[in-house]
XYZ file of C-alpha atoms in Angstrom:
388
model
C 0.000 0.000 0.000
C 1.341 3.356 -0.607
C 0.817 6.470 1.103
C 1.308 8.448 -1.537
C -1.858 11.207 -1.825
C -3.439 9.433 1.172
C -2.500 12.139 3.878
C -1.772 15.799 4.415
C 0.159 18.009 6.737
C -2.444 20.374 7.973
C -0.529 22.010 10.647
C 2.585 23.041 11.957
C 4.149 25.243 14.627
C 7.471 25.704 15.645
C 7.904 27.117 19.376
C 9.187 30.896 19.274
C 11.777 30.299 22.470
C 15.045 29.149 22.403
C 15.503 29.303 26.224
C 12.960 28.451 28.374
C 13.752 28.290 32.486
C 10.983 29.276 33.191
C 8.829 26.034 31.557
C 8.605 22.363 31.557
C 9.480 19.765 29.162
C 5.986 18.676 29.477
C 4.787 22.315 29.258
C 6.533 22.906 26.351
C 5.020 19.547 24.313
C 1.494 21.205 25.328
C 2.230 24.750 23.783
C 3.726 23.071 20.506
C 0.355 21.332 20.323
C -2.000 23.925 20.596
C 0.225 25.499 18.067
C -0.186 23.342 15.474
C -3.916 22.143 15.875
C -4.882 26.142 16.142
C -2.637 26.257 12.840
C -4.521 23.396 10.980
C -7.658 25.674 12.478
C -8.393 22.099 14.898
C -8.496 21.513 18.817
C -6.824 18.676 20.628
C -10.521 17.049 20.982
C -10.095 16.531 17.108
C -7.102 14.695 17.779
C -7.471 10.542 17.568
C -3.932 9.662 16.798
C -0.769 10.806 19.039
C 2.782 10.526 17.681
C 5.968 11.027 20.137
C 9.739 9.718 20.586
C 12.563 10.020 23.382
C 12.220 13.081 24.208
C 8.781 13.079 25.535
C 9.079 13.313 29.593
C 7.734 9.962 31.955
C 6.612 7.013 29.968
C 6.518 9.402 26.544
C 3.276 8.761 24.916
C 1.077 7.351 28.194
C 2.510 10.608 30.092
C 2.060 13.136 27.210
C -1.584 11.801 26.276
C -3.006 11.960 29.813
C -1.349 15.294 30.773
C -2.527 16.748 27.061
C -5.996 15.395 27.758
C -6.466 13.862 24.484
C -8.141 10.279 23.543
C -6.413 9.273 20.525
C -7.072 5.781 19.040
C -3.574 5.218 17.719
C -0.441 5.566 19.139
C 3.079 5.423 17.955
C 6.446 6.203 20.040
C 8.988 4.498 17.373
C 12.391 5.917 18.072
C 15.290 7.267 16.116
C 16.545 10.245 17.429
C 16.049 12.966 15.242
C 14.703 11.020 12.530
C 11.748 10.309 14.524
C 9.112 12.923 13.496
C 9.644 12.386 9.907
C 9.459 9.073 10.184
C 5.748 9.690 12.215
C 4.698 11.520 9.431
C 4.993 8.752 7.428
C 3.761 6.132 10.171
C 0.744 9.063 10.842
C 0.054 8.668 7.294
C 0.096 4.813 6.943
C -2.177 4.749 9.983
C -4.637 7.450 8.162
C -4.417 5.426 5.097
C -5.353 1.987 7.280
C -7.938 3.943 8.747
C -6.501 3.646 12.244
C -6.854 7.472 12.619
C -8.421 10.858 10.652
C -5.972 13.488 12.521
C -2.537 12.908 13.843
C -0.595 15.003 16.056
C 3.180 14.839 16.171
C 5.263 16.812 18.949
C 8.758 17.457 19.979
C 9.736 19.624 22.522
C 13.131 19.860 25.067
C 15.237 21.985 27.169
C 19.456 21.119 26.243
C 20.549 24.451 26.310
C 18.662 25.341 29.748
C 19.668 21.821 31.306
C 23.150 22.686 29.951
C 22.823 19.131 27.982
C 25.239 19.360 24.772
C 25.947 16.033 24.000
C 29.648 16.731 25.004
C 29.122 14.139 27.326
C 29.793 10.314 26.702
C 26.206 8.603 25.957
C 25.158 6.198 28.422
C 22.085 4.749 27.630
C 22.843 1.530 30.445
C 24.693 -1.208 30.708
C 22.142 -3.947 28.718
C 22.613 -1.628 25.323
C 24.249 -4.506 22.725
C 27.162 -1.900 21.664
C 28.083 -0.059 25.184
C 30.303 -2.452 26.540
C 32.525 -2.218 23.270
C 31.876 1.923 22.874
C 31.358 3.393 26.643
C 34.884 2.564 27.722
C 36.618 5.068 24.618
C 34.293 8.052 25.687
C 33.083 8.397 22.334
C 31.174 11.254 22.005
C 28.893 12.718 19.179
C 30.635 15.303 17.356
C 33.855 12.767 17.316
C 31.400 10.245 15.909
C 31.035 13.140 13.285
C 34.870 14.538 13.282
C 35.255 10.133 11.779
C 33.361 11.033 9.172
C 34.305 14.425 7.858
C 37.672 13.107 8.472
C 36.967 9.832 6.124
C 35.358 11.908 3.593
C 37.964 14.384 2.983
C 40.838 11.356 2.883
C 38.277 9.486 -0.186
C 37.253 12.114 -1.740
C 39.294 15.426 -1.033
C 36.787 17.162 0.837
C 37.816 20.606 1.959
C 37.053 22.742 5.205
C 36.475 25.530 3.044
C 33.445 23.611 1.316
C 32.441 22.664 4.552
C 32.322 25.872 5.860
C 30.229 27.438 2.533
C 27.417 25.189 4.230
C 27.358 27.486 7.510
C 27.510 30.538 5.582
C 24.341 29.344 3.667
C 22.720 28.554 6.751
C 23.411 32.531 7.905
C 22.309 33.846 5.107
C 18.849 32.352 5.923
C 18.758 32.870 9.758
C 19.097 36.632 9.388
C 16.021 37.119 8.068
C 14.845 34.942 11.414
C 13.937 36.943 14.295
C 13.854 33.528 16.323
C 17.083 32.257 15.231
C 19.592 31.875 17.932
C 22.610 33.189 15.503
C 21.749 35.700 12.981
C 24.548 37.268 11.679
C 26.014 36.165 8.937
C 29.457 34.790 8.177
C 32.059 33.986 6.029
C 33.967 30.626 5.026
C 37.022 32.986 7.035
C 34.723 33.093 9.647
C 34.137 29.695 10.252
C 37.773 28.758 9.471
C 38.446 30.764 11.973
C 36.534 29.691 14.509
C 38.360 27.061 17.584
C 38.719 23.287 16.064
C 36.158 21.142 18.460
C 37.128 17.827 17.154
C 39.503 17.897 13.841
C 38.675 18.456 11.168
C 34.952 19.755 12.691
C 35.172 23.822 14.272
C 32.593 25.502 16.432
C 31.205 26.884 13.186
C 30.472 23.568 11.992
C 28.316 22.510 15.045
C 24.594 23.291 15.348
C 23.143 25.294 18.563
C 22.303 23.667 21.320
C 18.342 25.114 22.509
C 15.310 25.027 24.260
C 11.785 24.091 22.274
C 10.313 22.102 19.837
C 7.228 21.837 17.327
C 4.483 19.695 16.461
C 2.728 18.709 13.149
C -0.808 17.387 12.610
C -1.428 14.995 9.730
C -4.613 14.205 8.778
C -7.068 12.645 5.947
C -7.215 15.017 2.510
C -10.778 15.099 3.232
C -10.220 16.918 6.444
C -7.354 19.088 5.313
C -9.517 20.285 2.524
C -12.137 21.154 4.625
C -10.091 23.645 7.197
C -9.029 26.354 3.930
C -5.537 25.996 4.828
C -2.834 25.284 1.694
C -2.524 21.975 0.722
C 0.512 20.107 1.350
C 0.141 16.652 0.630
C 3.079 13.445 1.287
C 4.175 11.943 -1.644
C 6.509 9.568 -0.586
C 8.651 8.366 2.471
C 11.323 6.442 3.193
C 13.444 4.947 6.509
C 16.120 3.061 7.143
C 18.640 2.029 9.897
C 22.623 2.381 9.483
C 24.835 0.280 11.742
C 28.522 -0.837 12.098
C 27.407 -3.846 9.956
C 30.147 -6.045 12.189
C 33.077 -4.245 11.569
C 32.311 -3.408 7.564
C 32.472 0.024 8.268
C 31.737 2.998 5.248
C 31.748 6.144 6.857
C 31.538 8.031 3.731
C 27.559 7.477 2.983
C 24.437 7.362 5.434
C 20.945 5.948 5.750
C 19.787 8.552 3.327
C 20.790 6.322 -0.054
C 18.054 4.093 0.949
C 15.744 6.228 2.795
C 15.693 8.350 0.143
C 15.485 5.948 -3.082
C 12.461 4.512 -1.062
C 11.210 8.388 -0.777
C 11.694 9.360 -4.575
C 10.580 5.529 -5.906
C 7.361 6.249 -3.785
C 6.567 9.637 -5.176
C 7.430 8.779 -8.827
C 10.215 11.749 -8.750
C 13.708 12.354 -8.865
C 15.886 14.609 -7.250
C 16.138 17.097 -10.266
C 12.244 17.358 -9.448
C 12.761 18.804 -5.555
C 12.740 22.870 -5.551
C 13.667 22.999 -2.006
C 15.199 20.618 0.807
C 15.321 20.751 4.286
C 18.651 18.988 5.370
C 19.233 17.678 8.486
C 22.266 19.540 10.116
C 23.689 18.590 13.015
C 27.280 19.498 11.999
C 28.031 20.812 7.735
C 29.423 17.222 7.442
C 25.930 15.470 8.007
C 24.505 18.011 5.257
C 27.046 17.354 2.692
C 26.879 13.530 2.902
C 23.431 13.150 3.157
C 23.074 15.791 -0.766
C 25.326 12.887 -1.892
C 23.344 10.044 -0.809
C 20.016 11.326 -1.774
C 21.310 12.173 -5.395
C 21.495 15.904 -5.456
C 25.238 15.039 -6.978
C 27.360 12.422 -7.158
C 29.046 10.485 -3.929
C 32.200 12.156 -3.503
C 31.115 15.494 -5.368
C 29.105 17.382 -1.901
C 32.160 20.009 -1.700
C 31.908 21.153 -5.020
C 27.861 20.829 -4.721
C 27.601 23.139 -1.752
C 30.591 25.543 -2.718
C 30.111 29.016 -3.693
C 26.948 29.468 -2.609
C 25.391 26.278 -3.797
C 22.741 26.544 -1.139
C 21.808 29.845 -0.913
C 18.115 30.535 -1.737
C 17.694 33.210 -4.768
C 21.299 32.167 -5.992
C 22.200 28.738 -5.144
C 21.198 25.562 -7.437
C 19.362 24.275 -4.362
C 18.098 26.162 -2.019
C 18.216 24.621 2.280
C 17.060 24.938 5.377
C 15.648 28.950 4.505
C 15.075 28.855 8.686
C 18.567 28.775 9.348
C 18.485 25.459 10.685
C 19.839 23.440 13.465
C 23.381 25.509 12.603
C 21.809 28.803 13.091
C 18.114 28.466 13.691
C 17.318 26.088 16.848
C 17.886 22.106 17.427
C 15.473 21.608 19.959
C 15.924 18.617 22.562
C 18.904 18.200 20.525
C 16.684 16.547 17.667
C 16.020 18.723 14.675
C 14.173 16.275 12.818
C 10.376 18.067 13.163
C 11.967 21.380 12.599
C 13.128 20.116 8.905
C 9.136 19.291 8.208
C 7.683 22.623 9.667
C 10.038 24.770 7.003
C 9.509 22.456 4.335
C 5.224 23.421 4.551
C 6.217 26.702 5.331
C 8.144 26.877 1.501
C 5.074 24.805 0.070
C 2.195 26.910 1.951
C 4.425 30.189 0.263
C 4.884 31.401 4.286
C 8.592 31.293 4.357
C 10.148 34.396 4.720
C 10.088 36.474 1.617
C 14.167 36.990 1.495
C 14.380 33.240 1.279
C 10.942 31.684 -0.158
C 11.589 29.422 -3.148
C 9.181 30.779 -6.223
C 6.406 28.643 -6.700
C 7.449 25.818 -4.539
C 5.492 22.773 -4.998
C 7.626 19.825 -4.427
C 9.884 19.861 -1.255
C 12.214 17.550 0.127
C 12.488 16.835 4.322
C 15.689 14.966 5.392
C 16.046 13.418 9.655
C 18.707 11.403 10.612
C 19.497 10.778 13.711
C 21.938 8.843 15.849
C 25.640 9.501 14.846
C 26.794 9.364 11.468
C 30.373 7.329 12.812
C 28.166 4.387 13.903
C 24.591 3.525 13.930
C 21.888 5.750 12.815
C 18.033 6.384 11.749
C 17.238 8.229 8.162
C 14.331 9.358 7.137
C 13.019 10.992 3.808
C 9.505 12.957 2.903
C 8.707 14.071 -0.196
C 6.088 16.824 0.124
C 3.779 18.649 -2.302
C 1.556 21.810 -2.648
C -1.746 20.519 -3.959
């Protein structure tokens, strides 16, 4: 069965703070709902289907649901990190499509940057975890996991810091027309070559903020969506797909996205030449370049030259990203970007982007998650969206 046509994105909110002391994690999952149901012009009694992942406080979806006080009929908690929410967009629309539920809502919300959580810790997720006895004791930590593969990638394929760095400097040129992105002034490949090496060959400027927020999405039937006079954004096609170690047969040079996304653009009948604008997951520039190479905006090896010069810049570049800023200048709420990715992508489609940055007559749109670490096992997942 494919989901293709059978579901829409009919609202989407994206919480204004990027520091918030003052509120709870739970608290923060409630405001990002009754953003995005008021957006799709809904309530949360509308709401029969309730999508959530890791970062949802207590038992995640049994907590959220009772302290929401919502009744849906479906529930899903599936968990990848920051591939998550676009992989519940897909599962939302599967369960629409099965008839399971008519309107889904999907939320993400955190506070890293007020619970000074960075991720510049060692992971432990416990002892009984199949890979932490053989991981734990090195202290790996995730932008090392990263550093591997910008490192790897630049040794195959002659990968530069400077092309790197052009990815950042796209990502400014977006944020400062952002009055909620955390950094919006924007820079130069100097000025992220200049910026303090974290973990070589991976500077500050290469790393994505660490803040407080989230969003939420509601997905339901066309029928609905139709009904509530918003713009039509309709999914196409998904894709997902796990990456691990494979037992030692380690390729850090390519991620989940080659078969998320062939599973994505197979789905929607499309190809990459088709997509107007793409959200990119960025966590550091390294997981942005390697995932345009795996979804077949160029060829593997061939992301430097793709991004360089202004490759992503919207009004110039071949391809325009992550218009928001993104997670390197916008916000990376509960350290997971994934939902983030979605919410600009129906902002470009629904023509609400910001005017400096929206893409002309966007109709087709690309979302990209991953999450996990790209040096060693990690969740992809692709959505093809389009303005009906």
């Amino acid at each position: 069965m494919t989901i293709r046509g059978k579901a829409c994105i009919a609202g989407a909110y994206e919480h204004p703070t990027r520091l918030a002391p003052d509120k709870t994690v739970p608290q923060l999952h409630m405001e990002c709902a009754l953003g995005a149901v008021a957006d799709a012009g809904l309530s949360l009694k509308d709401v029969d289907g309730y999508f959530c992942a890791g970062d949802a406080p207590g038992m995640g979806a049994t907590s959220m649901i009772e302290y929401m006080g919502i009744r849906p009929r479906h529930i899903d908690s599936t968990e990848t990190g920051g591939s998550s929410y676009l992989i519940h967009v897909s599962h939302a629309a599967q369960a629409i499509a099965a008839g399971k539920c008519n309107v889904a809502l999907i939320t993400l919300a955190g506070r890293p940057r007020s619970e000074a959580s960075s991720g510049l810790q060692p992971r432990n997720f416990g002892a009984n975890i199949p890979d932490q006895p053989f991981e734990a004791p090195y202290g790996l930590l995730t932008i090392n996991s990263y550093a591997l593969a910008a490192a790897r990638h630049m040794h195959e394929f002659g990968t530069t810091a400077e092309q790197l760095a052009w990815i950042k400097v796209a990502a400014s040129h977006h944020a400062q027309h952002n009055p909620n992105a955390m950094l919006k002034q924007v820079v130069t490949v100097e000025d992220v070559l200049a910026s303090p090496m974290v973990s070589d060959p991976l500077r500050r400027m290469d790393c994505c903020v660490v803040s407080d927020g989230g969003g939420a999405l509601i997905v339901t039937r066309p029928e609905i969506a139709k009904s509530l006079k918003r713009p039509l954004v309709s999914i196409r096609g998904a894709g997902e797909f796990v990456k691990g170690l494979d037992g030692g047969r380690v390729d850090l040079t390519y991620s989940g996205a080659r078969f998320s996304g062939a599973t994505a653009f197979a789905e929607a009948g499309l190809k990459p030449a088709d997509i107007q604008y793409a959200s990119i997951y960025d966590s550091f520039t390294i997981t942005v370049l390697i995932q345009l190479e795996d979804l077949g905006f160029c060829e593997k090896g061939q992301g430097g030259r793709f991004v360089a010069d202004g490759g992503l810049i919207a009004g110039s570049g071949k391809l325009p990203f992550n218009t928001d800023g993104g997670g390197l200048c916008n916000n990376h709420p509960a350290n997971r970007g994934g939902i983030t990715k979605v919410i600009e992508a129906v902002r470009q489609l629904r023509g609400e982007a910001h005017a400096a940055v929206q893409v002309k007559n966007c109709a087709l749109a690309l979302a990209q998650g991953t999450g996990g670490q790209l040096g060693t096992r990690h969740g992809s997942s692709t959505l093809i969206l389009e303005r009906l």
